[in-house]
mmCIF file of C-alpha atoms and ligand atoms in Angstrom:
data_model
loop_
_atom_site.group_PDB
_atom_site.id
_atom_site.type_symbol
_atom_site.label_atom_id
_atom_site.label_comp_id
_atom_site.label_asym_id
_atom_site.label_seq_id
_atom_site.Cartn_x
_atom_site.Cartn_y
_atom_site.Cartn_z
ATOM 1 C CA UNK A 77 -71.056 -32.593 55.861
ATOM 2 C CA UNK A 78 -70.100 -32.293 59.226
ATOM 3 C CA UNK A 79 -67.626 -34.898 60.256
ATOM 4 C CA UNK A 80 -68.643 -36.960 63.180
ATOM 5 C CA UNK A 81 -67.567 -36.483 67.063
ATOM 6 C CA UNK A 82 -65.267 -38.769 68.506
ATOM 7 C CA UNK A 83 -64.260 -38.567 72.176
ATOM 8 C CA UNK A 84 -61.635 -40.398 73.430
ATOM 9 C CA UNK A 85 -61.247 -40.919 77.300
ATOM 10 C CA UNK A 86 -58.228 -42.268 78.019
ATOM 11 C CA UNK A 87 -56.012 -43.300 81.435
ATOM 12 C CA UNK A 88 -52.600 -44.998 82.362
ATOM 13 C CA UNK A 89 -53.294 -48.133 80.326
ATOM 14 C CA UNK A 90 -52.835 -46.338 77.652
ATOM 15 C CA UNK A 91 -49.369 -45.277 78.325
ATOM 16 C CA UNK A 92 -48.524 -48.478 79.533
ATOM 17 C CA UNK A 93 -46.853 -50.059 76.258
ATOM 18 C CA UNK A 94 -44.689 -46.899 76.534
ATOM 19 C CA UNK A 95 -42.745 -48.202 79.582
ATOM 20 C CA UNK A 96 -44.975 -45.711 81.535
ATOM 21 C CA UNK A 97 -45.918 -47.308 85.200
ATOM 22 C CA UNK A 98 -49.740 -47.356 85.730
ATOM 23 C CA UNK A 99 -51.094 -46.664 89.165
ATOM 24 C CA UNK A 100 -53.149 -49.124 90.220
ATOM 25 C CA UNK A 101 -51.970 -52.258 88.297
ATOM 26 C CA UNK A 102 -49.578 -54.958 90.693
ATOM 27 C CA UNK A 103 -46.074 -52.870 90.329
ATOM 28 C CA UNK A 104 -47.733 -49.457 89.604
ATOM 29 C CA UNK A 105 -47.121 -46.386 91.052
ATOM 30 C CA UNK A 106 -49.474 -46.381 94.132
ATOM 31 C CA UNK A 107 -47.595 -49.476 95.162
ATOM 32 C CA UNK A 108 -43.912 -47.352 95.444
ATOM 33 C CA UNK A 109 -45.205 -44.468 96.487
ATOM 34 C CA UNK A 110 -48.123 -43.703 98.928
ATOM 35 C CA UNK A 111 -51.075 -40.754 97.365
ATOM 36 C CA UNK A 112 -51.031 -39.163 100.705
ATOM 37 C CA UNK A 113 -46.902 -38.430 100.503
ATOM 38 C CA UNK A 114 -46.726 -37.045 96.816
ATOM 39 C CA UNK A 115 -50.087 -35.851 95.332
ATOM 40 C CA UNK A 116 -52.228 -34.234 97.907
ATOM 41 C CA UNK A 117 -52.363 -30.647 98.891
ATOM 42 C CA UNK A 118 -51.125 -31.498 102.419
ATOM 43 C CA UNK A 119 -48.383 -33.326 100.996
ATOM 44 C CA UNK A 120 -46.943 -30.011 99.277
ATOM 45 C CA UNK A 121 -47.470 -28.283 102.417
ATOM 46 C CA UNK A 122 -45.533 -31.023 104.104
ATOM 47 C CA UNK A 123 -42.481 -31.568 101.802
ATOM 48 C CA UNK A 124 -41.950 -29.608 99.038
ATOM 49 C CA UNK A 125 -39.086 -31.566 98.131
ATOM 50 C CA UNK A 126 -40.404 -34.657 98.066
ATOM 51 C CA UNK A 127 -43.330 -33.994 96.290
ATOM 52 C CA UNK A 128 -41.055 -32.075 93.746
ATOM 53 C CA UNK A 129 -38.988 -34.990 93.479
ATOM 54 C CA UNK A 130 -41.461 -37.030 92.558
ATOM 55 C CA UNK A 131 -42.844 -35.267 89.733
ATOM 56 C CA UNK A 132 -39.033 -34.580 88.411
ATOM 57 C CA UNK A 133 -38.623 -38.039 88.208
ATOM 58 C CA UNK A 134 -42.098 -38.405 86.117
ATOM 59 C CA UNK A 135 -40.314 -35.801 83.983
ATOM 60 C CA UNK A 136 -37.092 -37.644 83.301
ATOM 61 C CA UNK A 137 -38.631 -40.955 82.777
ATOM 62 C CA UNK A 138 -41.575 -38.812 79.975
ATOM 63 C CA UNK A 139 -37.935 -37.585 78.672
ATOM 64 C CA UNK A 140 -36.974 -41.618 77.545
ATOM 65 C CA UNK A 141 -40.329 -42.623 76.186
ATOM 66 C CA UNK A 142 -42.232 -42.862 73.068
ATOM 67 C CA UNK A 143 -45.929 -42.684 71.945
ATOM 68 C CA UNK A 144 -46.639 -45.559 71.293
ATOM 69 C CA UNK A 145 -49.206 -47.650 68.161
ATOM 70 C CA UNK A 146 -52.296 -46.298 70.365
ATOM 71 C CA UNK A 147 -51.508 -42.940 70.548
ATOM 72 C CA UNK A 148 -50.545 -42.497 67.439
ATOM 73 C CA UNK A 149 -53.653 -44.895 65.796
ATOM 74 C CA UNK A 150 -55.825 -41.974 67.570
ATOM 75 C CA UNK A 151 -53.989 -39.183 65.296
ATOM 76 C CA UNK A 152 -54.850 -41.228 62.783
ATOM 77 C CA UNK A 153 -58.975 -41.125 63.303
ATOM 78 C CA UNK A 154 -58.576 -37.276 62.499
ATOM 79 C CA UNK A 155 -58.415 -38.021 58.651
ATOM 80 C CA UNK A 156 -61.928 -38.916 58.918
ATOM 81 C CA UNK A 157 -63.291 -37.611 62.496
ATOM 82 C CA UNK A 158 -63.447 -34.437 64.463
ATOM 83 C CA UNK A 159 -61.444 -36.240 67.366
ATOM 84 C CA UNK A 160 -61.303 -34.665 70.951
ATOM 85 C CA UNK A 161 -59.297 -36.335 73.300
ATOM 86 C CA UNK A 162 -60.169 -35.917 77.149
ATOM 87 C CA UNK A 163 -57.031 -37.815 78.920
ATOM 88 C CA UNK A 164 -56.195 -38.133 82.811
ATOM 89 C CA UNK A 165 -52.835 -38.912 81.994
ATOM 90 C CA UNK A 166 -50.156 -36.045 82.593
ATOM 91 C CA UNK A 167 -47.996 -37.341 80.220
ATOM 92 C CA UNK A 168 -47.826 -35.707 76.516
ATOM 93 C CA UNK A 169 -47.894 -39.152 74.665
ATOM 94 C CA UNK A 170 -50.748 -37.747 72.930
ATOM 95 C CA UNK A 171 -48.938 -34.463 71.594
ATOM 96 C CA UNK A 172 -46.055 -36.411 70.278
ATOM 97 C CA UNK A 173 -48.576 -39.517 68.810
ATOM 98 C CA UNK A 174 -50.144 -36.426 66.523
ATOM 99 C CA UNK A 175 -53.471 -35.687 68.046
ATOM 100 C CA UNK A 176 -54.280 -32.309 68.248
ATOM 101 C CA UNK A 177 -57.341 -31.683 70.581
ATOM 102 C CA UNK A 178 -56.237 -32.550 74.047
ATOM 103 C CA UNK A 179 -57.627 -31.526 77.128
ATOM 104 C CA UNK A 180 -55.576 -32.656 80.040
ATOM 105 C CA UNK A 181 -58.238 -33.010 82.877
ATOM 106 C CA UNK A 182 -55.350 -34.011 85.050
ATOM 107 C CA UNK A 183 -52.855 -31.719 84.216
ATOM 108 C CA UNK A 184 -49.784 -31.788 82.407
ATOM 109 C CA UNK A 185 -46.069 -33.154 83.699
ATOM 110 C CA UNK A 186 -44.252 -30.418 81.186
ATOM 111 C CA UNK A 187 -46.173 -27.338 83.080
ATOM 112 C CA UNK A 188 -45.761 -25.761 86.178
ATOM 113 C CA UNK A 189 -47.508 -22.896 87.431
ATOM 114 C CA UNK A 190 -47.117 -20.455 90.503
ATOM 115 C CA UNK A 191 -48.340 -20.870 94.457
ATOM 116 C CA UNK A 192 -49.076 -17.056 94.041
ATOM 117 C CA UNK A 193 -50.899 -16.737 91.096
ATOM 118 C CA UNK A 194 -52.602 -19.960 89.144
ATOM 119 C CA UNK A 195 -53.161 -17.921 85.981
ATOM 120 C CA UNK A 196 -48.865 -17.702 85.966
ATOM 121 C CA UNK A 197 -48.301 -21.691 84.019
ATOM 122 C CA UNK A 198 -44.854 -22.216 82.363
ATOM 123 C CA UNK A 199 -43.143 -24.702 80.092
ATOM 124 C CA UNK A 200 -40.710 -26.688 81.667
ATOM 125 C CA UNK A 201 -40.579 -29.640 79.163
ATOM 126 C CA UNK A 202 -38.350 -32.519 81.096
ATOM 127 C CA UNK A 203 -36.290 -30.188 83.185
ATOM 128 C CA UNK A 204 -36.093 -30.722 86.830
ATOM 129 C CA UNK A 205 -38.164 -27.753 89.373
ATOM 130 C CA UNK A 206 -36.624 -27.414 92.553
ATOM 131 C CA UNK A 207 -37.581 -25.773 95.874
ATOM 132 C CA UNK A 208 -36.391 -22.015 95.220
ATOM 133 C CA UNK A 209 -37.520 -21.948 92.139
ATOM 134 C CA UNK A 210 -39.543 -18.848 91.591
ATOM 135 C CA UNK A 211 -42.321 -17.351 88.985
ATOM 136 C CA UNK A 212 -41.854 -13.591 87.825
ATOM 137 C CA UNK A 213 -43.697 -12.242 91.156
ATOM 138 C CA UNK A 214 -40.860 -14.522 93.534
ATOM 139 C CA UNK A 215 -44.030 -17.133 94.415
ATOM 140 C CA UNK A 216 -42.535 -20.640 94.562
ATOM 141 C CA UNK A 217 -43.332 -23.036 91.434
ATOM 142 C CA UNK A 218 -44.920 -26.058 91.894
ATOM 143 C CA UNK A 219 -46.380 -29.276 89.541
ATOM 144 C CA UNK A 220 -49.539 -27.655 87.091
ATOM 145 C CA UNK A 221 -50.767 -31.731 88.276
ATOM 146 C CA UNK A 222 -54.400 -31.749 89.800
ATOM 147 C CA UNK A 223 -53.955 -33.328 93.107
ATOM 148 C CA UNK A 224 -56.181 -35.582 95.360
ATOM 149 C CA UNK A 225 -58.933 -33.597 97.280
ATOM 150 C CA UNK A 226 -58.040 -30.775 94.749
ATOM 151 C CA UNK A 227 -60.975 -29.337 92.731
ATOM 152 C CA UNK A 228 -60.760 -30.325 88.296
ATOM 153 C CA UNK A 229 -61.307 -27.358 86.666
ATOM 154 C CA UNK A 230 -61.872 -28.791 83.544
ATOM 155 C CA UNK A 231 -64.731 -31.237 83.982
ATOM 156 C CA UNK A 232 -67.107 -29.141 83.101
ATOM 157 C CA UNK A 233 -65.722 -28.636 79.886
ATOM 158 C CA UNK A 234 -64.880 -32.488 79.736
ATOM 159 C CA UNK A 235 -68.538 -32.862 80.252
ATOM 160 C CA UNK A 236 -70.056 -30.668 77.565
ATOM 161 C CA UNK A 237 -67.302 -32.428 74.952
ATOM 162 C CA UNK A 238 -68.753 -36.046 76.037
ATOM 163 C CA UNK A 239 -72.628 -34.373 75.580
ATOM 164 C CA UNK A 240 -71.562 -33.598 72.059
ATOM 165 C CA UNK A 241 -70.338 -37.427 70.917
ATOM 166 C CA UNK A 242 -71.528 -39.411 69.182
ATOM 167 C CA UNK A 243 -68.961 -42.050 69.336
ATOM 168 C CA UNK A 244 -66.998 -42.166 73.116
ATOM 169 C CA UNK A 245 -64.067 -44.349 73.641
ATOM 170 C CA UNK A 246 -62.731 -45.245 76.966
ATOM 171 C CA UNK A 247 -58.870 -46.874 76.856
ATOM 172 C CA UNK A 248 -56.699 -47.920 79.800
ATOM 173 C CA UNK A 249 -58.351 -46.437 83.076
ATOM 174 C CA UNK A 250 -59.666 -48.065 85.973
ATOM 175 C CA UNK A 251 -62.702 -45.888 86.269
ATOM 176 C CA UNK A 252 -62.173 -45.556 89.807
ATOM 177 C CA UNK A 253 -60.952 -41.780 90.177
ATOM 178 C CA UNK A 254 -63.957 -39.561 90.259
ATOM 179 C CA UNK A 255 -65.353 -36.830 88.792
ATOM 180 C CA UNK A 256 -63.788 -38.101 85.558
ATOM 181 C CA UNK A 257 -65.093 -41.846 85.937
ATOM 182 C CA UNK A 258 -68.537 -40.616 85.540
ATOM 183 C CA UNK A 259 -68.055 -38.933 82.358
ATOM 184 C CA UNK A 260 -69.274 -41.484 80.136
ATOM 185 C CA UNK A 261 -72.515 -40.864 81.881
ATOM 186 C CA UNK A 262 -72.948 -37.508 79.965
ATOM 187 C CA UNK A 263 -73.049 -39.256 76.678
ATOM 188 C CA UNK A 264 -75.948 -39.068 74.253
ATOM 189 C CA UNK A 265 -78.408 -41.896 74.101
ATOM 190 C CA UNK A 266 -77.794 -42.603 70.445
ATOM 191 C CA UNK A 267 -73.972 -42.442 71.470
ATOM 192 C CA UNK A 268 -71.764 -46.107 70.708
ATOM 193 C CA UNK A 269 -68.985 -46.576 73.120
ATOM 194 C CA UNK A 270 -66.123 -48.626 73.227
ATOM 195 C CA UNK A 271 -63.769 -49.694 76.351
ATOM 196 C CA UNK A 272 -60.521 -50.797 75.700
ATOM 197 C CA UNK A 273 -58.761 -52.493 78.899
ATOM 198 C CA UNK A 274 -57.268 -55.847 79.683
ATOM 199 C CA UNK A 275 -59.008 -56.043 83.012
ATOM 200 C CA UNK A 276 -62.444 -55.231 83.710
ATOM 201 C CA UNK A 277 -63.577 -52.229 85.191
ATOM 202 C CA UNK A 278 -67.111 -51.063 86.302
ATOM 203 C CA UNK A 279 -69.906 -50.709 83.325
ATOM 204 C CA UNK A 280 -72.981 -51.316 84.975
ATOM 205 C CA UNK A 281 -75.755 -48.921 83.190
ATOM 206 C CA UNK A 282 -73.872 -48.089 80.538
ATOM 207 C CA UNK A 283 -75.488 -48.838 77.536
ATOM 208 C CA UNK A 284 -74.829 -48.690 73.911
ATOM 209 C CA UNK A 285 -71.060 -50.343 74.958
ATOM 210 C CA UNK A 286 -68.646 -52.626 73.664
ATOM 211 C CA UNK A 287 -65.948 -54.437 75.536
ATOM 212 C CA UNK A 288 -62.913 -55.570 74.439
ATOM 213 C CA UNK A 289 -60.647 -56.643 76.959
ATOM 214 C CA UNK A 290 -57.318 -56.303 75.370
ATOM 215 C CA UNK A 291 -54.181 -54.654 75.394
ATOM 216 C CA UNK A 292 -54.180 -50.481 73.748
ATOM 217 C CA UNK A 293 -51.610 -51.184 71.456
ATOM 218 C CA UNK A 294 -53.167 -53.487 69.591
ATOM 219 C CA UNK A 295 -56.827 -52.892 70.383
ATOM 220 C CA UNK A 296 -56.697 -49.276 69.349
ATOM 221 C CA UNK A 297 -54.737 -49.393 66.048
ATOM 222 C CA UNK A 298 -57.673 -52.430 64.799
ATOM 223 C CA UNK A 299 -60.406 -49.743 66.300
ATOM 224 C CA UNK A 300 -59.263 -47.149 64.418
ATOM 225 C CA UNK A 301 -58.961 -49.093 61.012
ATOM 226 C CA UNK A 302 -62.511 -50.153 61.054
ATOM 227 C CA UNK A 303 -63.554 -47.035 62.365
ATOM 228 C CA UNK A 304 -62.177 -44.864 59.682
ATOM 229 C CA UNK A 305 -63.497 -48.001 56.556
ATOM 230 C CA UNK A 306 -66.869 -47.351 57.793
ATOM 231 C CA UNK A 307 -67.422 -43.863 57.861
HETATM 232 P P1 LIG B 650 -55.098 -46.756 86.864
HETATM 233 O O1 LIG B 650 -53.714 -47.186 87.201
HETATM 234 O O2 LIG B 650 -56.082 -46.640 87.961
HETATM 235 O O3 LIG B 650 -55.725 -47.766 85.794
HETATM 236 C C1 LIG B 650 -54.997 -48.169 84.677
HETATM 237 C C2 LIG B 650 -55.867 -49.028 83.803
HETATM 238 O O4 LIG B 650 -55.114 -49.347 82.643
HETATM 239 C C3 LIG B 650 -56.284 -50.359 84.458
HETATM 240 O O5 LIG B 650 -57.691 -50.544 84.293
HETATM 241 C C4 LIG B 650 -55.495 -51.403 83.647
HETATM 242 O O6 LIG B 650 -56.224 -52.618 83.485
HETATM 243 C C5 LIG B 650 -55.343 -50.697 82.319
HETATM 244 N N1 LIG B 650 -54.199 -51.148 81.499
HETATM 245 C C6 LIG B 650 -53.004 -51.627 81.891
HETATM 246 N N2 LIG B 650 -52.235 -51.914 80.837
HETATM 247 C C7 LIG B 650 -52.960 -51.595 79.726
HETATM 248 C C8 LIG B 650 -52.723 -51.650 78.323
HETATM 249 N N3 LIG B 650 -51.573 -52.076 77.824
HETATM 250 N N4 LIG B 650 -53.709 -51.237 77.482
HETATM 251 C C9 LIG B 650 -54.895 -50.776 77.967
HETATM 252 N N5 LIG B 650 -55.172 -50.712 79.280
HETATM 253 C C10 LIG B 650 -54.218 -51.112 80.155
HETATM 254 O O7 LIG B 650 -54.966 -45.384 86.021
HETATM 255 P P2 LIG B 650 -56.071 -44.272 85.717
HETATM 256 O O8 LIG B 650 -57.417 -44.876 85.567
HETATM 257 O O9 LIG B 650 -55.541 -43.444 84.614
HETATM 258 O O10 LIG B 650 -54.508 -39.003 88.920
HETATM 259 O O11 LIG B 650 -56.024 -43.451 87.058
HETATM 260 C C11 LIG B 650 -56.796 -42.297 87.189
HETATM 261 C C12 LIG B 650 -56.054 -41.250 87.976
HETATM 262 O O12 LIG B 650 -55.587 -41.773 89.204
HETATM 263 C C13 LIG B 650 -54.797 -40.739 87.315
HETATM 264 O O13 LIG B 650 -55.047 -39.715 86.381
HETATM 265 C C14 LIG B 650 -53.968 -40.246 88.440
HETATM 266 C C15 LIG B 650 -54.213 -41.371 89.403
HETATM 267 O O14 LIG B 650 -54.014 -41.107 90.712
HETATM 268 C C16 LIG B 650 -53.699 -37.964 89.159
HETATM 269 O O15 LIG B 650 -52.494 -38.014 89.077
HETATM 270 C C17 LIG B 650 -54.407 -36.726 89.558
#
């Protein structure tokens, strides 16, 4: 029998009990830095360094951390599900928890790819990328990170993923940053969801949906345990 679809939308929160900063929590990133100055096309044209500088740091602090007993309870659901998780974070928690169907919607820290030519993406794992630092045709590297204003490429796969579930769970995002806040609108009808955040965030017409306002780490792990005895 064909094993069941899970998809698993996931934000900040649930990096959070990795001693990764949110953004919009008190003390998260948007409070340090300001959008306009480090993630916006403009920005880059501005100050390459800076912005650069602010993704190396992302890099060294993804260097110090570990998945943590979210991430790798989601690994975990494969014994029994066909898992896809859709994640905003740039972070690879989710490599390193054991999952193995990611699609970063976001982007992805550890890539960068060329101002030339977008189809040119590279591996940096942690390491720092500097201003003068050059793909194969001498184009200037910069963060493979979807910016604000900048268009997602992969929502439209995102989409037809979420069309296909028929169990969606949402863990640690706000729900604020569109086009992927509206995902969960693509769901079947017959589809049960799940949102896992200590704080509320928006759920009006959702249907089918069940709340629990608590913390990933231990939220997700319980999830996944009754998930997995009752299929
Ligand atoms: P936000 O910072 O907007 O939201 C983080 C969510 O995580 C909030 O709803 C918190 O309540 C929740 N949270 C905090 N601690 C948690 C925990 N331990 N367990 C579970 N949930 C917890 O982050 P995102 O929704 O991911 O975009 O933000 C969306 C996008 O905005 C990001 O992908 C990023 C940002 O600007 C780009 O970088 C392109």
């Amino acid at each position: 029998m064909n094993k069941k679809k899970i998809v698993v939308l996931t934000g900040a929160g649930i990096s959070a009990e990795s001693g990764i900063k949110t953004f919009r929590d008190s003390d998260g990133l948007w409070e340090e830095y300001r959008v306009e100055e480090v993630a916006t096309y403009d920005a880059w044209l501005r100050n390459q360094e800076l912005v650069l500088e602010f993704y190396n740091k992302r890099r060294r602090q993804l260097a110090t951390v570990e998945p943590n007993a979210a991430h790798k309870a989601l690994a975990r659901l494969e014994e029994k599900f066909d898992v896809q998780i859709v994640t905003q974070n740039v972070d690879d928690l989710h490599e390193r928890g054991g999952s193995t169907k990611i699609l970063h919607i976001h982007g992805e820290l550890v890539k960068v790819r060329s101002t030339g030519d977008e189809n040119l993406v590279y591996n940096v794992g942690y390491k720092d990328v500097n201003k003068g630092d050059l793909c194969e045709k001498g184009f200037q590297l910069r963060p493979n990170i979807v910016w604000f204003g900048e268009a997602v490429p992969l929502i439209e796969r995102a989409a037809e993923l979420v069309m296909e579930a028929d169990i969606m769970l949402v863990i640690g995002t706000s729900m604020v940053v569109y086009p992927a806040a509206g995902l969960i609108h693509y769901t079947p009808s017959h589809c049960k969801k799940y949102l896992i955040d200590p704080n509320s965030t928006p759920t009006r017409g959702i249907s089918n949906l069940e709340v629990i306002a608590e913390k990933a780490g231990t939220a997700v792990p319980r999830l996944v345990d009754e998930l997995l005895a009752s299929n």
